[in-house]
Coordinates of C-alpha atoms in Angstrom, one line a residue:
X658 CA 0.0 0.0 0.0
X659 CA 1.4 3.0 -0.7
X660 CA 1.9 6.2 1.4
X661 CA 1.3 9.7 -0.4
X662 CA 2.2 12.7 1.5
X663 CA 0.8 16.3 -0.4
X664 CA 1.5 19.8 0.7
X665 CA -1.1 23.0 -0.2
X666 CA 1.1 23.3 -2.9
X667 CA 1.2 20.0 -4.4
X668 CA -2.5 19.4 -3.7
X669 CA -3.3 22.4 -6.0
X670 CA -0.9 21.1 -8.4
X671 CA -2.7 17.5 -8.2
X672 CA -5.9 18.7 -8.3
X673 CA -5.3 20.5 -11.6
X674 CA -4.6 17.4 -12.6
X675 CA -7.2 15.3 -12.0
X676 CA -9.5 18.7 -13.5
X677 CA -7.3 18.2 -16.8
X678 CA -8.0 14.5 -16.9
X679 CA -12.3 14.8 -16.0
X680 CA -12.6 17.5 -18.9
X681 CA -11.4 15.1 -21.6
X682 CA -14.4 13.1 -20.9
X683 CA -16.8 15.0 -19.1
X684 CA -18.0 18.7 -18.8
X685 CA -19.6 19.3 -15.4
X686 CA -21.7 22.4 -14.6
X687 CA -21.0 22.5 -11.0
X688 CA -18.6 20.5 -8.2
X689 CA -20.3 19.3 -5.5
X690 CA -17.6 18.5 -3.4
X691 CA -17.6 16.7 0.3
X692 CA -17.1 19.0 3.0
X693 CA -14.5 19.2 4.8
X694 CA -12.3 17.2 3.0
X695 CA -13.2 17.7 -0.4
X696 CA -13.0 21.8 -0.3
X697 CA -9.9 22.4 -1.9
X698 CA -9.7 19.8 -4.1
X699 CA -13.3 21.2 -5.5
X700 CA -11.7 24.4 -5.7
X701 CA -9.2 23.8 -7.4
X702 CA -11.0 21.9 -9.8
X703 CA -13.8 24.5 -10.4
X704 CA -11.4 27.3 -11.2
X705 CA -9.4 24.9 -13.3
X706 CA -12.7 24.3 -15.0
X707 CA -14.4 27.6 -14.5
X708 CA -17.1 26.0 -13.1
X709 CA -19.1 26.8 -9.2
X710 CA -18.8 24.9 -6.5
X711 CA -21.0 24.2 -3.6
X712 CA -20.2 21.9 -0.1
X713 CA -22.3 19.0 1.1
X714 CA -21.7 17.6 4.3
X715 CA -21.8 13.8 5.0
X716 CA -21.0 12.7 8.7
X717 CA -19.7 9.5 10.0
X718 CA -20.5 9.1 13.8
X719 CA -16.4 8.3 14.0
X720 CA -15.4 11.9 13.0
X721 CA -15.7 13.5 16.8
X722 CA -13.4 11.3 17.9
X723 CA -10.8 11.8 15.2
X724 CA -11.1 15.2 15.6
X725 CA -10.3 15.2 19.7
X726 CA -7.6 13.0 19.2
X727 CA -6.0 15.2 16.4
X728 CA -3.5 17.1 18.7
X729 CA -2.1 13.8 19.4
X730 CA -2.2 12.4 16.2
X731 CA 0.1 15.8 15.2
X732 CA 2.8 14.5 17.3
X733 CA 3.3 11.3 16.5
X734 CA 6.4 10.1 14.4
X735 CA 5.1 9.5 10.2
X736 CA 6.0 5.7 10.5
X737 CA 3.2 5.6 13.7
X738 CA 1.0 7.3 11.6
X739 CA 1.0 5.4 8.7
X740 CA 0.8 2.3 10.9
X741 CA -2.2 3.6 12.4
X742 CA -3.8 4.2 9.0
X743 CA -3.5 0.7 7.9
X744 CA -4.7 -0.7 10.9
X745 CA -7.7 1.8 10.5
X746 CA -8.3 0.5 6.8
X747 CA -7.8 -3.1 8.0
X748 CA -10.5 -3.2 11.2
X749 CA -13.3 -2.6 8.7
X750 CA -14.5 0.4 10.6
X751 CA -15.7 2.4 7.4
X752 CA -17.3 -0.9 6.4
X753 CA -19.5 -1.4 9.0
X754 CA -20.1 2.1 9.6
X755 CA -22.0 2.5 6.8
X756 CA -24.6 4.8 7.6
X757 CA -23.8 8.5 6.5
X758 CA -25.7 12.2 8.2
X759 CA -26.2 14.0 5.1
X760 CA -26.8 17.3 4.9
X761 CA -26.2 21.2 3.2
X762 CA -25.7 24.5 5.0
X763 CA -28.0 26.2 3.3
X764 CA -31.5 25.2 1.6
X765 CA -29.8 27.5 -1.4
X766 CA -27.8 25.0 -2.2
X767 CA -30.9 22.8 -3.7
X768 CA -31.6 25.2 -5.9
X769 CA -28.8 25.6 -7.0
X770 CA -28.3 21.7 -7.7
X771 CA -31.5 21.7 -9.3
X772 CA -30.4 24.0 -12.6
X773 CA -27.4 21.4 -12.5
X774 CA -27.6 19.3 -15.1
X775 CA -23.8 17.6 -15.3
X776 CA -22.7 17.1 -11.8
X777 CA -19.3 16.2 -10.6
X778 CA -19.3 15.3 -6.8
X779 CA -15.9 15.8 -4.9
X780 CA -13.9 14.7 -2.5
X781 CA -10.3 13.5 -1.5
X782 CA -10.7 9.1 -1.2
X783 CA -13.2 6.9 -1.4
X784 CA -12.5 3.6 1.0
X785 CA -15.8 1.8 0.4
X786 CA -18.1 4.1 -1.4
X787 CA -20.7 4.9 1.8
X788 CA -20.6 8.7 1.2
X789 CA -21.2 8.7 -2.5
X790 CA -24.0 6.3 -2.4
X791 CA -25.6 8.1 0.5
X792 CA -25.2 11.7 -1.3
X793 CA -26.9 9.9 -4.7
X794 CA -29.6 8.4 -2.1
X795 CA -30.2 11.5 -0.7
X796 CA -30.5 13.5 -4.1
X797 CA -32.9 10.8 -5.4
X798 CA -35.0 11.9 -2.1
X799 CA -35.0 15.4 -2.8
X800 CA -36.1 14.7 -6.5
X801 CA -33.3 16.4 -8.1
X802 CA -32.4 14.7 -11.3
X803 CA -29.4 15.0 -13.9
X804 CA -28.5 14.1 -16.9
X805 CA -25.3 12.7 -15.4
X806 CA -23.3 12.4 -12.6
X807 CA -19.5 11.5 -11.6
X808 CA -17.0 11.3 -8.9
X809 CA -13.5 12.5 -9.2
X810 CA -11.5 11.7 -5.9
X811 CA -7.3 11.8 -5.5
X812 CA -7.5 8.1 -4.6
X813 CA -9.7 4.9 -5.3
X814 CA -10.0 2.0 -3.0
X815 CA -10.8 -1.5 -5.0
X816 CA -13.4 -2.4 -2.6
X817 CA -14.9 1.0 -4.1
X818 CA -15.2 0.7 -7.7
X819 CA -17.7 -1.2 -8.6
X820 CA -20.0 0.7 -6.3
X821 CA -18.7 4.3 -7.5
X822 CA -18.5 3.3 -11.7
X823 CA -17.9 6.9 -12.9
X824 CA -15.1 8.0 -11.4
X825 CA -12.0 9.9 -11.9
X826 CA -8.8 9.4 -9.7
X827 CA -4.9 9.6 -9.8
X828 CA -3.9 6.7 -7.0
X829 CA -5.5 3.1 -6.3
X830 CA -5.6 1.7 -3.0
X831 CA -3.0 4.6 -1.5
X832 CA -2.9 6.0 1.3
X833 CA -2.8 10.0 1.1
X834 CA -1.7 12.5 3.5
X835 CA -3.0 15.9 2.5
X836 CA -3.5 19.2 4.6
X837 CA -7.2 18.2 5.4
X838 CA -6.3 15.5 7.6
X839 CA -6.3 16.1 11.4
X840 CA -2.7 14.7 11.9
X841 CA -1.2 17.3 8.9
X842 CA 1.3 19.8 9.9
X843 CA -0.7 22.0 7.6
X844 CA -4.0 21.5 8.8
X845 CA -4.2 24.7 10.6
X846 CA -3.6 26.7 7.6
X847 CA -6.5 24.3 6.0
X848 CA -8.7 25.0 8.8
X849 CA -8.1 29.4 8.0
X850 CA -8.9 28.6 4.1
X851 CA -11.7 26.9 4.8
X852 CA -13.1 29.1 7.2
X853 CA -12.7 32.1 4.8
X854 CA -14.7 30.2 2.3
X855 CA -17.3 29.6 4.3
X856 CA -17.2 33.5 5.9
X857 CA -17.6 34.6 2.5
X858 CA -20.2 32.5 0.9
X859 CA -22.5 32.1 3.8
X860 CA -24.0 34.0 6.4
X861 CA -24.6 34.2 9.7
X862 CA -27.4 31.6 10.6
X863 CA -25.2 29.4 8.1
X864 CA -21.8 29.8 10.2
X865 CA -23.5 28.5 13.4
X866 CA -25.2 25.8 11.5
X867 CA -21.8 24.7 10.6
X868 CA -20.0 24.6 14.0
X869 CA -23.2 22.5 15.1
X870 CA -21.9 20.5 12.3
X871 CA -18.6 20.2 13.2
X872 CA -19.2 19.7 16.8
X873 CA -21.5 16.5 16.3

C-alpha cells in the first residue's frame, strides 16, 4: 500500500490534474464536493474548469473522535501514523459504519443543484463508497435529477469501484496525507482557508449551522 504525502502546494498542483483529466471526458456544470475534506480539491477543480462549487456535508459518527484525538495524532512520528492508517483500513471500521448524516448549510444549495444538469461530486478518497452512495440516495430523495453524474476523488480504494463506476482518480488503494487531515502539519492553515470560504459564501445563521456541524 502506498503512502502519499501532499502539501497545499502540491494538492493544488494535483488537483489540476485530475481537472485536466475529467474535462477530456466530461464537462460538469457545477462541483459538489464533500465538506470538509473535499473543499480544496473542489476548488481547485472548479477554477481549473471555471465552473461553481458548492459543499455537502456527509458525517460518519467516528469523526468527533478523530477530531479530539488530532492534537495527538500531530505528534506522533510518520512511521506511527502510517501504521495507524493501515490498521484503521484493516479493522473494517468504514465498512461497518455504513450509515452517513447528510446534509447542506444552506437550503440555497438545492436550488442551485436543481439547474445542475452535469454534476461532478468531490472529495479526497473513497474507501468503500458509503458517502457517495448516501449523497446519490439523498439526491434521489430530494427529486433532483441529472443528466449525469461522476466522482472524481485523488485516490480509489478497490473495494470501491464497482459501487462508484464513474469515477475519476490519480492513486489506487493509497494512502494520502493531505493538509485536510487532522494529523497534517498544515492542517491549521486548512482549517483558516476553509473558514474564509465559508465567511464569505454564507452567512450568519449558516456559520453557526456549521460549528453544530462540526461539533457533532
Amino acid at each position: 500500500m502506498d503512502y502519499i504525502e501532499l502539501s497545499l502546494h502540491d494538492l493544488k498542483k494535483i488537483s489540476y490534474e485530475l481537472a485536466s483529466i475529467v474535462d477530456e471526458t466530461y464537462k460538469p456544470d457545477l462541483v459538489l464536493f464533500i465538506a470538509k475534506g473535499g473543499y480544496l480539491i473542489g476548488k481547485h477543480i472548479g477554477d481549473k474548469l471555471n465552473i461553481p462549487i458548492v459543499p455537502v456535508y456527509a458525517e460518519r459518527k467516528t469523526n468527533s473522535i478523530k477530531t479530539m484525538i488530532s492534537p495527538i495524532l500531530k505528534l506522533l512520528p510518520k512511521s506511527v501514523k502510517l501504521l495507524l492508517r493501515k490498521l484503521e483500513l484493516k479493522s473494517g471500521v468504514h465498512s461497518t459504519i455504513k450509515e452517513r448524516n447528510i446534509s447542506f448549510p444552506d437550503s440555497s444549495i438545492i436550488n442551485i443543484l436543481s439547474k445542475s444538469n452535469h454534476l461532478l461530486i468531490v472529495d479526497d478518497s473513497i474507501d468503500t463508497g458509503g458517502s457517495i452512495i448516501s449523497i446519490l440516495n439523498e439526491i434521489d430523495k430530494l427529486g433532483l435529477s441529472f443528466i449525469d453524474i461522476r466522482v472524481a476523488v485523488l485516490n480509489l480504494f478497490e473495494e470501491a469501484k464497482d459501487k462508484v463506476p464513474k469515477c475519476y482518480y490519480l492513486f489506487n488503494d493509497s494512502i494520502i496525507m493531505t493538509p485536510m487531515s487532522n494529523d497534517s502539519k498544515e492542517h491549521s492553515k486548512f482549517i483558516n482557508l476553509y473558514a474564509e470560504y465559508f465567511n464569505e459564501n454564507w452567512t450568519k445563521n449558516e456559520r453557526i449551522n456549521y460549528r453544530r456541524v462540526k461539533r457533532s
